[in-house]
Short mmCIF file of C-alpha atoms in Angstrom, two decimals:
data_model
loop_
_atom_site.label_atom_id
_atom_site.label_comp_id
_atom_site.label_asym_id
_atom_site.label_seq_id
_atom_site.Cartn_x
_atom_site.Cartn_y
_atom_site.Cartn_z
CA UNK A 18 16.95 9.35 -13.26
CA UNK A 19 18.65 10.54 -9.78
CA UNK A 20 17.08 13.97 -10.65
CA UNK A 21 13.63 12.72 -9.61
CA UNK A 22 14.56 11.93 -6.34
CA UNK A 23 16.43 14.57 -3.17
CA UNK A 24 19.95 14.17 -3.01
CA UNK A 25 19.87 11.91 0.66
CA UNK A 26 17.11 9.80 -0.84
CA UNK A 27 19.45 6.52 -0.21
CA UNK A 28 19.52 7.57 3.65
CA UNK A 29 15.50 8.15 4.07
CA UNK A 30 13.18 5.65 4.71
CA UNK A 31 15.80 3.19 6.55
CA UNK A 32 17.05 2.17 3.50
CA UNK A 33 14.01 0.72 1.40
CA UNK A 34 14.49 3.03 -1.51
CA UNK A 35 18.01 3.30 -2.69
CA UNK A 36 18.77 5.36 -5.92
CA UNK A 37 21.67 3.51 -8.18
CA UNK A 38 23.09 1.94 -4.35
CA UNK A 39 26.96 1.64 -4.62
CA UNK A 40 28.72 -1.33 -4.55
CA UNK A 41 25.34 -3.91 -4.94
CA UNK A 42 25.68 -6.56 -7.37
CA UNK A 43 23.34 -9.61 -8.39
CA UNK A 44 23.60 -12.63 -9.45
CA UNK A 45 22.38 -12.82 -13.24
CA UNK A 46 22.99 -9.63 -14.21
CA UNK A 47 24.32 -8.90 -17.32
CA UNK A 48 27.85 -7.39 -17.60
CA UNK A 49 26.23 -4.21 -19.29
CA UNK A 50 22.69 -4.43 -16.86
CA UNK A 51 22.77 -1.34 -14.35
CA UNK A 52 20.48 -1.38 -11.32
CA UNK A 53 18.51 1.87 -10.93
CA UNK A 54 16.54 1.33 -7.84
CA UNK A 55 16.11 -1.11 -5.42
CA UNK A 56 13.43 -1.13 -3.05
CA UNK A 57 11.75 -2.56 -0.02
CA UNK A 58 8.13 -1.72 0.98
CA UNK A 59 8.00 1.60 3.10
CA UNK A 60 8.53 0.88 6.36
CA UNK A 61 5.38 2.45 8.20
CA UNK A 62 4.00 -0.85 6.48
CA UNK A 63 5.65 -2.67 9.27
CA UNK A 64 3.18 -0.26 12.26
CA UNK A 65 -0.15 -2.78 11.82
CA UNK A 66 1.83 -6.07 11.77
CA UNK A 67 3.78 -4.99 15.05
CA UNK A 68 0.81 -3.90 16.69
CA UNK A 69 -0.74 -7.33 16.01
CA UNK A 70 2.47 -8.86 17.51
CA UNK A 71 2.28 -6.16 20.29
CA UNK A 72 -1.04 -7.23 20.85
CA UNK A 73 -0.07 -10.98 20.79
CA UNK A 74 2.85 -10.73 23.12
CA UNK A 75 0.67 -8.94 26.08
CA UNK A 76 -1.49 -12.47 25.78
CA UNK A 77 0.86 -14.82 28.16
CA UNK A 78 1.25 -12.10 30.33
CA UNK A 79 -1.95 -11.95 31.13
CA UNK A 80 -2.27 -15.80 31.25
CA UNK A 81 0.12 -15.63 33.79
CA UNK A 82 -1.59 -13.26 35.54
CA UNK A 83 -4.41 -15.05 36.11
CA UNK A 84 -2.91 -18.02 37.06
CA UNK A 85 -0.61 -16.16 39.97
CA UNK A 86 -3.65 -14.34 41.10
CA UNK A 87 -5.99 -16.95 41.19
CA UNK A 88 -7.43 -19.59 42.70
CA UNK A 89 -8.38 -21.91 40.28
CA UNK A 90 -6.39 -25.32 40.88
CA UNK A 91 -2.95 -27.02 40.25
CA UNK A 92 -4.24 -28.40 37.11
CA UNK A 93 -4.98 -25.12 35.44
CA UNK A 94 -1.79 -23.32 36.60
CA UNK A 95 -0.17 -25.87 34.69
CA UNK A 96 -2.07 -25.46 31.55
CA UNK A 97 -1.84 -21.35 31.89
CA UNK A 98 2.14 -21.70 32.13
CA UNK A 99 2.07 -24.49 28.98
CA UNK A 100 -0.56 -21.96 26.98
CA UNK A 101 1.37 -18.84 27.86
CA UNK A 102 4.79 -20.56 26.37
CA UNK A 103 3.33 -21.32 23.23
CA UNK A 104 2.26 -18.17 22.82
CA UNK A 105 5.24 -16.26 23.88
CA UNK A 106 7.05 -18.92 20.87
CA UNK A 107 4.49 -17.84 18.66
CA UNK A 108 4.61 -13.86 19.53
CA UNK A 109 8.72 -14.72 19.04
CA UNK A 110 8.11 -16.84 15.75
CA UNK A 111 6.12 -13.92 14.11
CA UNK A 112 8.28 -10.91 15.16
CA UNK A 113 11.68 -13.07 13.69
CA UNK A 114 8.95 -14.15 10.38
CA UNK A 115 8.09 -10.26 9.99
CA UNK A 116 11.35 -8.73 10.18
CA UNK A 117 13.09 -11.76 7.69
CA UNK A 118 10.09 -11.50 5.32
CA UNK A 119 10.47 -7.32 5.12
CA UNK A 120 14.29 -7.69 4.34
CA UNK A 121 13.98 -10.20 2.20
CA UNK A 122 11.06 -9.25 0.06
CA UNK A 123 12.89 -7.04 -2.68
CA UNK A 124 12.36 -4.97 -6.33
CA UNK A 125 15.09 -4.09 -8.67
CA UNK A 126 14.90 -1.71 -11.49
CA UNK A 127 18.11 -2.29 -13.51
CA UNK A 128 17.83 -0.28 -16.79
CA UNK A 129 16.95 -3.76 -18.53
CA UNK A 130 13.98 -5.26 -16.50
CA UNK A 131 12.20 -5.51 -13.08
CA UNK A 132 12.93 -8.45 -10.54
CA UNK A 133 10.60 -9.43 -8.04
CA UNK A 134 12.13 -11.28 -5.37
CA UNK A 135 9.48 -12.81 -2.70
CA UNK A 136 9.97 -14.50 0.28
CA UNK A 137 7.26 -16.94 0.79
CA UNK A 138 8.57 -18.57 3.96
CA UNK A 139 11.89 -17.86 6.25
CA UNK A 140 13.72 -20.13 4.01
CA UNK A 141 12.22 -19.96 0.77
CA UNK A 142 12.51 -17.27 -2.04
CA UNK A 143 11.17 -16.87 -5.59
CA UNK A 144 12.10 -14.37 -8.37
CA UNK A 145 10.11 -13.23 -11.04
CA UNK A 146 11.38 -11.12 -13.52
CA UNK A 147 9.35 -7.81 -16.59
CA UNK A 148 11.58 -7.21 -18.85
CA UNK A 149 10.71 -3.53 -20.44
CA UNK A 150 11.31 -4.91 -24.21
CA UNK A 151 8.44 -6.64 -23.75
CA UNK A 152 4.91 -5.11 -25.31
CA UNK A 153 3.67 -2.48 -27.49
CA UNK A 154 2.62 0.74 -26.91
CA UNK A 155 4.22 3.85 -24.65
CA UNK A 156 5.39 4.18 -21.23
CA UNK A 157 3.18 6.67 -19.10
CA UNK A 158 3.82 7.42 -15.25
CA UNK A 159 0.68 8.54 -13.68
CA UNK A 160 0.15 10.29 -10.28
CA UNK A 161 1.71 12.65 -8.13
CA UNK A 162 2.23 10.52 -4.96
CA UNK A 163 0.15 10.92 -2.44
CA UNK A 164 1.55 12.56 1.09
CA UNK A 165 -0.25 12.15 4.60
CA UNK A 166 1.57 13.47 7.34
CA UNK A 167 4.54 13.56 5.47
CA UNK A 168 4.42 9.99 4.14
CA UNK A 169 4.75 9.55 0.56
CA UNK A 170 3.67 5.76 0.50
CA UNK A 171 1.97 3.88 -2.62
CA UNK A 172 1.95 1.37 -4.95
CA UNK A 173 3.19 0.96 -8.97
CA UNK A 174 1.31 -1.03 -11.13
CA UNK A 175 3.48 -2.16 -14.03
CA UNK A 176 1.74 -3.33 -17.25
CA UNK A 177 2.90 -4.57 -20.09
CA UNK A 178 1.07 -6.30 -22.66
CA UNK A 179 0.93 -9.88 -23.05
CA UNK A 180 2.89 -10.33 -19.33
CA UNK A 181 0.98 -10.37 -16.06
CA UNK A 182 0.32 -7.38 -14.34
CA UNK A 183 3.61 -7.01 -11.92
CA UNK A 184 2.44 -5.00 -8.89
CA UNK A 185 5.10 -3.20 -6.77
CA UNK A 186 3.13 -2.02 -3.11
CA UNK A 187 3.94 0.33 -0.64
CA UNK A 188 7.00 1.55 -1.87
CA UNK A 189 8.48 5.14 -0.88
CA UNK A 190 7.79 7.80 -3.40
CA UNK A 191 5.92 5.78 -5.78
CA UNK A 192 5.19 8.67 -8.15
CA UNK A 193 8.78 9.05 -8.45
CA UNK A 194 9.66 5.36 -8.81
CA UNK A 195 6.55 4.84 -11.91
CA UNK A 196 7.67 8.32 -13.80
CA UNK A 197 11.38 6.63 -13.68
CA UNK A 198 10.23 2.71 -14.54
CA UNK A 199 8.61 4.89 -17.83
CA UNK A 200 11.68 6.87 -18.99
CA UNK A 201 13.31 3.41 -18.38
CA UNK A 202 10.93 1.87 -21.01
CA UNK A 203 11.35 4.06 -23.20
CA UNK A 204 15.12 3.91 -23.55
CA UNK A 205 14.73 0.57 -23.65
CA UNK A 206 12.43 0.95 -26.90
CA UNK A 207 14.93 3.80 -28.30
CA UNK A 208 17.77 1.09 -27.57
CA UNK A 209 16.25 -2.01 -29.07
CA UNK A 210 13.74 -0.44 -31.33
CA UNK A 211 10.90 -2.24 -29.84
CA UNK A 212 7.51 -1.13 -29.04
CA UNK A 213 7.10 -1.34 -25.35
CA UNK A 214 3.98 -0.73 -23.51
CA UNK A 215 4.22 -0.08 -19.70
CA UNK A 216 2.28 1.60 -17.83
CA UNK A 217 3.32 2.61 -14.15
CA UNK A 218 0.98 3.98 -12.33
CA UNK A 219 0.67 5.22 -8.70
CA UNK A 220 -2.06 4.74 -6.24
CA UNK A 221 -1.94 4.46 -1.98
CA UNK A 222 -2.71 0.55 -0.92
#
């Protein structure tokens, strides 16, 4: 599986794909379960939400500009400095919400099954879990990747009949990651002798 990958893939990308990363364990896995990948969403994902939040934290400075510079009454200055404090809390609030969310939103490939951990708020995460017994049918990994300016950046679609569609986005090297979440499946149907149907396939979000 490592072969599909260059040798310092666990150092690119600041650490969102990691190729079997030493030394991780998770709670729930089984005492045979291996994890093959785990991976965070590719981190020029991050440049529109932090230009938003760029965006947003140039607003109370300019509030505040026009309250120092103007003329426009006592009662105003005050509501510029309250407006421009709520926003700078804000501009804080989503910068702290972005970065937890990133870290915390996570995929693991063990050679058993894919978990989905989400964070939906600060606070609160959920798991979901494909496990690549499940189906009928043969694993297929479609796509090349897709490279612009030297970003290989897309999405895996996992299928597997009778689950729900389990959608992995803007993960590094996503041709890579669905050609390995096939020869997964399929040692998982050698293994258990079930049919299993997934199919990974690659495409830019």
């Amino acid at each position: 599986m490592a072969s599909h990958f260059p040798p310092d893939v666990n150092q690119r990308f600041l650490g969102a794909l990691q190729v079997y990363p030493p030394g991780q364990v998770f709670e729930g896995l089984e005492h045979d379960e291996q994890v093959v990948l785990l991976m965070r969403r590719h981190p020029t994902y991050l440049i529109w939400p932090v230009l938003t939040g760029t965006i947003l934290s140039l607003l109370p400075v300019g509030i505040l500009a026009v309250v120092l510079f103007t003329q426009l009454g006592e009662a105003f200055w005050w509501y510029g400095i309250v407006c421009a404090w709520f926003l700078f809390t804000f501009t804080v609030y989503y910068f702290l919400s972005l970065f937890l969310r990133y870290r915390a939103d996570i995929w693991i490939v063990t050679n058993e099954r894919i978990i989905d951990i989400d964070a939906n708020t600060i606070a609160l995460r959920s798991a979901t879990e494909v496990d690549l017994a499940a189906g009928a049918g043969a694993a297929q990994g479609r796509g090349g990747g897709l490279v612009v300016g030297g970003i290989d950046r897309g999405a895996v679609l996992v299928r597997i009949v009778g689950e729900e569609d389990d959608l992995i986005p803007d993960v590094p090297m996503s041709g890579q990651v669905a050609r390995v979440i096939g020869e997964l499946a399929e040692a998982v149907q050698r293994e258990r002798g079930a049919k299993v149907d997934v199919d990974a396939s690659m495409g830019i979000v």
